[in-house]
Amino acid sequence: MKLTARLEAAVSLIPPGSVIADIGTDHAYIPVAVCESGRCPSAIAADIVPGPLAAAVSHVRGAGLADRIDCRLGDGLTCVQKGEADGAVICGMGGPLMVKILSASYDVWQSLSFAVLQPQSEAGVLRRYLYEQGWHIEDERLVIDDGRFYEMMRAVPGRTEALPDWLYEIGPVNWQRRDKLLCRKIEILMETKGRILTGLKKSRKDVRARIEALEKELHFWRNVLCQLQ
């Protein structure tokens, strides 16, 4: 089946031959795609909402993959047992929610050999948590799909040195590769911080320290951007 550029990029991060648990599977697009193509021998498709899970069941049956894809109703990784999957795929949620999902099923998560993650927001929060818990980023992708910017990563267990704060924001592999979309990532980051700064300057409260900190951050990111251009 044909996937969107966002989902195709996520699939490219899944190690061939692995069994995945796709959390928040919606229509089970990723499990069906990887099992149809032979990239994965089998998969678990999990969703907390009955409607999307019913759509996943229908899609899986229509693809003739009911014997290879197990559709489950459950919250995050709570419906997955140790040893059932090699890795997890979690796409389309905010970074803090992904942290919550991983921490809520900590033992299951720590038994996995990888996690493919596509945070919709606050990716830096997620990256920092991964490193704090003894994981690190092995690979990353930046993608523009239908005019929207997406970032994704493959995290694996194995403690490495903590990253500088700024690398949590943009991703260590993205920086190492000087990804062609990294400039856009930094521009989006600066736009967000700029809006916050504008709001603070209009505030009647004494927020001078916060304003100065944000101005320093924006100056830093301008310098980083200059290194890429």
CSV table of C-alpha atoms in Angstrom, one decimal:
chain,number,residue,atom,x,y,z
A,1,MET,CA,0.0,0.0,0.0
A,2,LYS,CA,1.1,3.6,-0.6
A,3,LEU,CA,1.9,5.5,2.5
A,4,THR,CA,2.2,9.3,3.1
A,5,ALA,CA,5.7,10.7,3.1
A,6,ARG,CA,5.5,11.0,6.9
A,7,LEU,CA,4.6,7.4,7.5
A,8,GLU,CA,7.0,6.2,4.8
A,9,ALA,CA,9.8,8.0,6.7
A,10,ALA,CA,8.8,6.3,9.9
A,11,VAL,CA,8.8,2.9,8.2
A,12,SER,CA,12.3,3.5,6.9
A,13,LEU,CA,13.5,3.6,10.5
A,14,ILE,CA,12.1,0.2,11.4
A,15,PRO,CA,14.8,-2.5,11.3
A,16,PRO,CA,13.9,-5.2,8.7
A,17,GLY,CA,12.8,-8.5,10.2
A,18,SER,CA,11.5,-7.0,13.4
A,19,VAL,CA,8.1,-7.5,15.1
A,20,ILE,CA,6.6,-4.1,15.9
A,21,ALA,CA,3.9,-2.8,18.2
A,22,ASP,CA,2.3,0.2,16.5
A,23,ILE,CA,0.8,2.3,19.3
A,24,GLY,CA,-2.1,4.6,18.3
A,25,THR,CA,-2.4,2.6,15.1
A,26,ASP,CA,-5.5,4.3,13.8
A,27,HIS,CA,-6.2,2.4,10.5
A,28,ALA,CA,-3.1,0.1,11.0
A,29,TYR,CA,-1.5,1.7,8.0
A,30,ILE,CA,2.1,1.0,9.2
A,31,PRO,CA,1.5,-2.6,10.3
A,32,VAL,CA,-0.3,-3.4,7.0
A,33,ALA,CA,2.5,-1.8,4.9
A,34,VAL,CA,5.4,-3.5,6.7
A,35,CYS,CA,3.8,-6.9,6.7
A,36,GLU,CA,2.7,-6.6,3.0
A,37,SER,CA,6.1,-5.6,1.9
A,38,GLY,CA,7.8,-8.3,4.0
A,39,ARG,CA,9.8,-5.8,6.1
A,40,CYS,CA,8.2,-7.3,9.2
A,41,PRO,CA,7.0,-10.8,9.7
A,42,SER,CA,4.2,-9.8,12.1
A,43,ALA,CA,2.9,-6.8,14.1
A,44,ILE,CA,0.6,-5.7,16.9
A,45,ALA,CA,-1.7,-2.8,16.1
A,46,ALA,CA,-3.0,-1.1,19.2
A,47,ASP,CA,-5.3,1.9,19.8
A,48,ILE,CA,-7.1,3.2,22.9
A,49,VAL,CA,-10.2,4.3,20.9
A,50,PRO,CA,-12.6,1.6,19.7
A,51,GLY,CA,-13.5,3.5,16.4
A,52,PRO,CA,-10.0,3.7,15.0
A,53,LEU,CA,-9.3,0.1,16.2
A,54,ALA,CA,-12.4,-1.1,14.3
A,55,ALA,CA,-11.1,0.6,11.2
A,56,ALA,CA,-7.7,-1.1,11.8
A,57,VAL,CA,-9.4,-4.5,12.1
A,58,SER,CA,-11.3,-3.9,8.8
A,59,HIS,CA,-8.1,-2.8,7.0
A,60,VAL,CA,-6.1,-5.8,8.3
A,61,ARG,CA,-8.8,-8.2,7.3
A,62,GLY,CA,-9.2,-6.6,3.9
A,63,ALA,CA,-5.4,-7.0,3.3
A,64,GLY,CA,-5.6,-10.7,4.3
A,65,LEU,CA,-3.2,-10.2,7.2
A,66,ALA,CA,-5.4,-11.1,10.1
A,67,ASP,CA,-3.0,-14.0,10.9
A,68,ARG,CA,0.0,-11.7,11.1
A,69,ILE,CA,-1.4,-8.5,12.6
A,70,ASP,CA,-3.0,-8.7,16.1
A,71,CYS,CA,-5.3,-5.7,16.7
A,72,ARG,CA,-5.7,-4.8,20.3
A,73,LEU,CA,-7.7,-2.2,22.3
A,74,GLY,CA,-5.4,-0.7,24.9
A,75,ASP,CA,-3.8,2.4,26.4
A,76,GLY,CA,-0.3,2.8,25.0
A,77,LEU,CA,2.0,-0.2,25.7
A,78,THR,CA,-0.2,-1.6,28.5
A,79,CYS,CA,-1.7,-4.1,26.1
A,80,VAL,CA,1.8,-5.4,25.1
A,81,GLN,CA,3.7,-8.0,27.1
A,82,LYS,CA,7.5,-8.4,27.3
A,83,GLY,CA,8.8,-10.5,24.5
A,84,GLU,CA,5.9,-9.9,22.1
A,85,ALA,CA,7.6,-7.2,20.1
A,86,ASP,CA,11.1,-6.2,19.2
A,87,GLY,CA,10.2,-2.5,19.0
A,88,ALA,CA,7.5,0.0,19.3
A,89,VAL,CA,6.3,2.6,16.7
A,90,ILE,CA,4.5,5.7,18.1
A,91,CYS,CA,3.5,8.4,15.6
A,92,GLY,CA,1.4,11.5,15.7
A,93,MET,CA,1.3,12.4,19.4
A,94,GLY,CA,2.9,15.1,21.4
A,95,GLY,CA,6.3,14.5,22.9
A,96,PRO,CA,5.0,14.7,26.5
A,97,LEU,CA,2.3,12.2,25.8
A,98,MET,CA,4.9,9.8,24.4
A,99,VAL,CA,7.0,10.2,27.6
A,100,LYS,CA,3.8,9.3,29.5
A,101,ILE,CA,3.2,6.2,27.4
A,102,LEU,CA,6.8,5.0,27.8
A,103,SER,CA,7.0,5.7,31.5
A,104,ALA,CA,3.6,4.1,32.2
A,105,SER,CA,4.8,0.8,30.7
A,106,TYR,CA,8.5,1.2,31.7
A,107,ASP,CA,9.3,-2.5,32.0
A,108,VAL,CA,7.8,-3.3,28.6
A,109,TRP,CA,9.6,-0.3,27.0
A,110,GLN,CA,12.9,-1.3,28.5
A,111,SER,CA,12.6,-4.8,27.1
A,112,LEU,CA,12.4,-3.5,23.6
A,113,SER,CA,15.4,-3.1,21.2
A,114,PHE,CA,14.2,0.1,19.6
A,115,ALA,CA,11.4,2.7,19.4
A,116,VAL,CA,10.5,4.6,16.3
A,117,LEU,CA,8.9,7.9,17.5
A,118,GLN,CA,7.3,10.8,15.6
A,119,PRO,CA,6.4,13.5,18.0
A,120,GLN,CA,4.0,16.2,16.8
A,121,SER,CA,5.3,18.7,19.3
A,122,GLU,CA,8.0,19.2,22.0
A,123,ALA,CA,10.4,16.7,20.5
A,124,GLY,CA,13.1,18.1,22.8
A,125,VAL,CA,11.2,16.9,25.8
A,126,LEU,CA,11.1,13.4,24.4
A,127,ARG,CA,14.7,13.3,23.4
A,128,ARG,CA,15.8,14.5,26.8
A,129,TYR,CA,13.7,11.8,28.6
A,130,LEU,CA,15.2,9.1,26.4
A,131,TYR,CA,18.7,10.0,27.3
A,132,GLU,CA,17.8,10.3,31.0
A,133,GLN,CA,16.5,6.8,30.9
A,134,GLY,CA,19.6,5.2,29.3
A,135,TRP,CA,18.5,5.3,25.6
A,136,HIS,CA,19.9,7.4,22.8
A,137,ILE,CA,19.0,8.5,19.3
A,138,GLU,CA,20.5,6.2,16.6
A,139,ASP,CA,18.8,7.7,13.5
A,140,GLU,CA,16.5,10.5,12.6
A,141,ARG,CA,14.4,11.9,9.7
A,142,LEU,CA,13.0,15.3,8.9
A,143,VAL,CA,10.1,15.4,6.4
A,144,ILE,CA,7.7,17.8,4.9
A,145,ASP,CA,4.4,16.1,4.1
A,146,ASP,CA,1.4,18.0,2.6
A,147,GLY,CA,3.0,21.3,3.7
A,148,ARG,CA,3.5,20.2,7.3
A,149,PHE,CA,6.9,19.7,9.0
A,150,TYR,CA,7.5,16.4,10.8
A,151,GLU,CA,10.5,14.9,12.7
A,152,MET,CA,11.0,11.3,13.7
A,153,MET,CA,13.7,9.3,15.4
A,154,ARG,CA,14.8,5.7,16.2
A,155,ALA,CA,15.9,5.4,19.8
A,156,VAL,CA,17.7,2.4,21.1
A,157,PRO,CA,18.9,1.3,24.6
A,158,GLY,CA,22.4,2.1,25.6
A,159,ARG,CA,23.6,4.9,27.7
A,160,THR,CA,25.7,7.6,26.1
A,161,GLU,CA,26.8,11.1,27.3
A,162,ALA,CA,24.0,13.6,27.9
A,163,LEU,CA,23.6,16.0,25.0
A,164,PRO,CA,24.0,19.8,25.1
A,165,ASP,CA,20.6,21.3,25.7
A,166,TRP,CA,20.3,22.7,22.2
A,167,LEU,CA,20.8,19.3,20.6
A,168,TYR,CA,17.8,17.9,22.4
A,169,GLU,CA,15.8,20.5,20.5
A,170,ILE,CA,17.0,19.7,16.9
A,171,GLY,CA,18.3,16.2,17.2
A,172,PRO,CA,21.9,14.9,17.3
A,173,VAL,CA,21.8,12.9,14.1
A,174,ASN,CA,20.0,15.8,12.2
A,175,TRP,CA,22.8,18.1,13.2
A,176,GLN,CA,25.6,15.6,12.5
A,177,ARG,CA,24.2,15.0,9.0
A,178,ARG,CA,23.3,18.7,8.5
A,179,ASP,CA,20.0,17.5,7.2
A,180,LYS,CA,18.7,19.7,4.4
A,181,LEU,CA,15.5,20.5,6.3
A,182,LEU,CA,17.3,21.4,9.5
A,183,CYS,CA,17.3,25.1,8.7
A,184,ARG,CA,13.5,24.9,8.5
A,185,LYS,CA,13.4,23.1,11.8
A,186,ILE,CA,15.4,25.9,13.5
A,187,GLU,CA,13.3,28.6,11.8
A,188,ILE,CA,10.1,27.0,13.2
A,189,LEU,CA,11.8,26.8,16.7
A,190,MET,CA,12.7,30.5,16.5
A,191,GLU,CA,9.2,31.4,15.3
A,192,THR,CA,7.7,29.7,18.3
A,193,LYS,CA,10.1,31.4,20.7
A,194,GLY,CA,9.6,34.7,19.0
A,195,ARG,CA,5.8,34.5,19.6
A,196,ILE,CA,6.4,33.8,23.2
A,197,LEU,CA,8.8,36.7,23.5
A,198,THR,CA,6.3,39.0,21.9
A,199,GLY,CA,3.7,37.9,24.4
A,200,LEU,CA,6.0,38.4,27.3
A,201,LYS,CA,6.9,42.0,26.2
A,202,LYS,CA,3.2,42.8,26.2
A,203,SER,CA,2.7,41.4,29.7
A,204,ARG,CA,2.2,43.7,32.6
A,205,LYS,CA,4.0,41.3,34.9
A,206,ASP,CA,7.7,41.6,35.8
A,207,VAL,CA,9.1,39.0,33.3
A,208,ARG,CA,12.4,40.8,32.5
A,209,ALA,CA,14.5,37.7,33.4
A,210,ARG,CA,12.4,35.5,31.1
A,211,ILE,CA,12.6,38.1,28.3
A,212,GLU,CA,16.4,38.3,28.6
A,213,ALA,CA,16.7,34.5,28.5
A,214,LEU,CA,14.6,34.2,25.4
A,215,GLU,CA,16.5,36.9,23.7
A,216,LYS,CA,19.7,35.0,24.4
A,217,GLU,CA,18.2,31.8,23.1
A,218,LEU,CA,17.1,33.5,19.8
A,219,HIS,CA,20.6,35.0,19.4
A,220,PHE,CA,22.1,31.5,19.9
A,221,TRP,CA,19.7,30.0,17.3
A,222,ARG,CA,20.5,32.7,14.8
A,223,ASN,CA,24.2,31.8,15.1
A,224,VAL,CA,23.4,28.1,14.6
A,225,LEU,CA,21.3,28.9,11.6
A,226,CYS,CA,24.2,30.9,10.1
A,227,GLN,CA,26.5,27.8,10.4
A,228,LEU,CA,24.0,25.9,8.2
A,229,GLN,CA,23.5,28.5,5.5
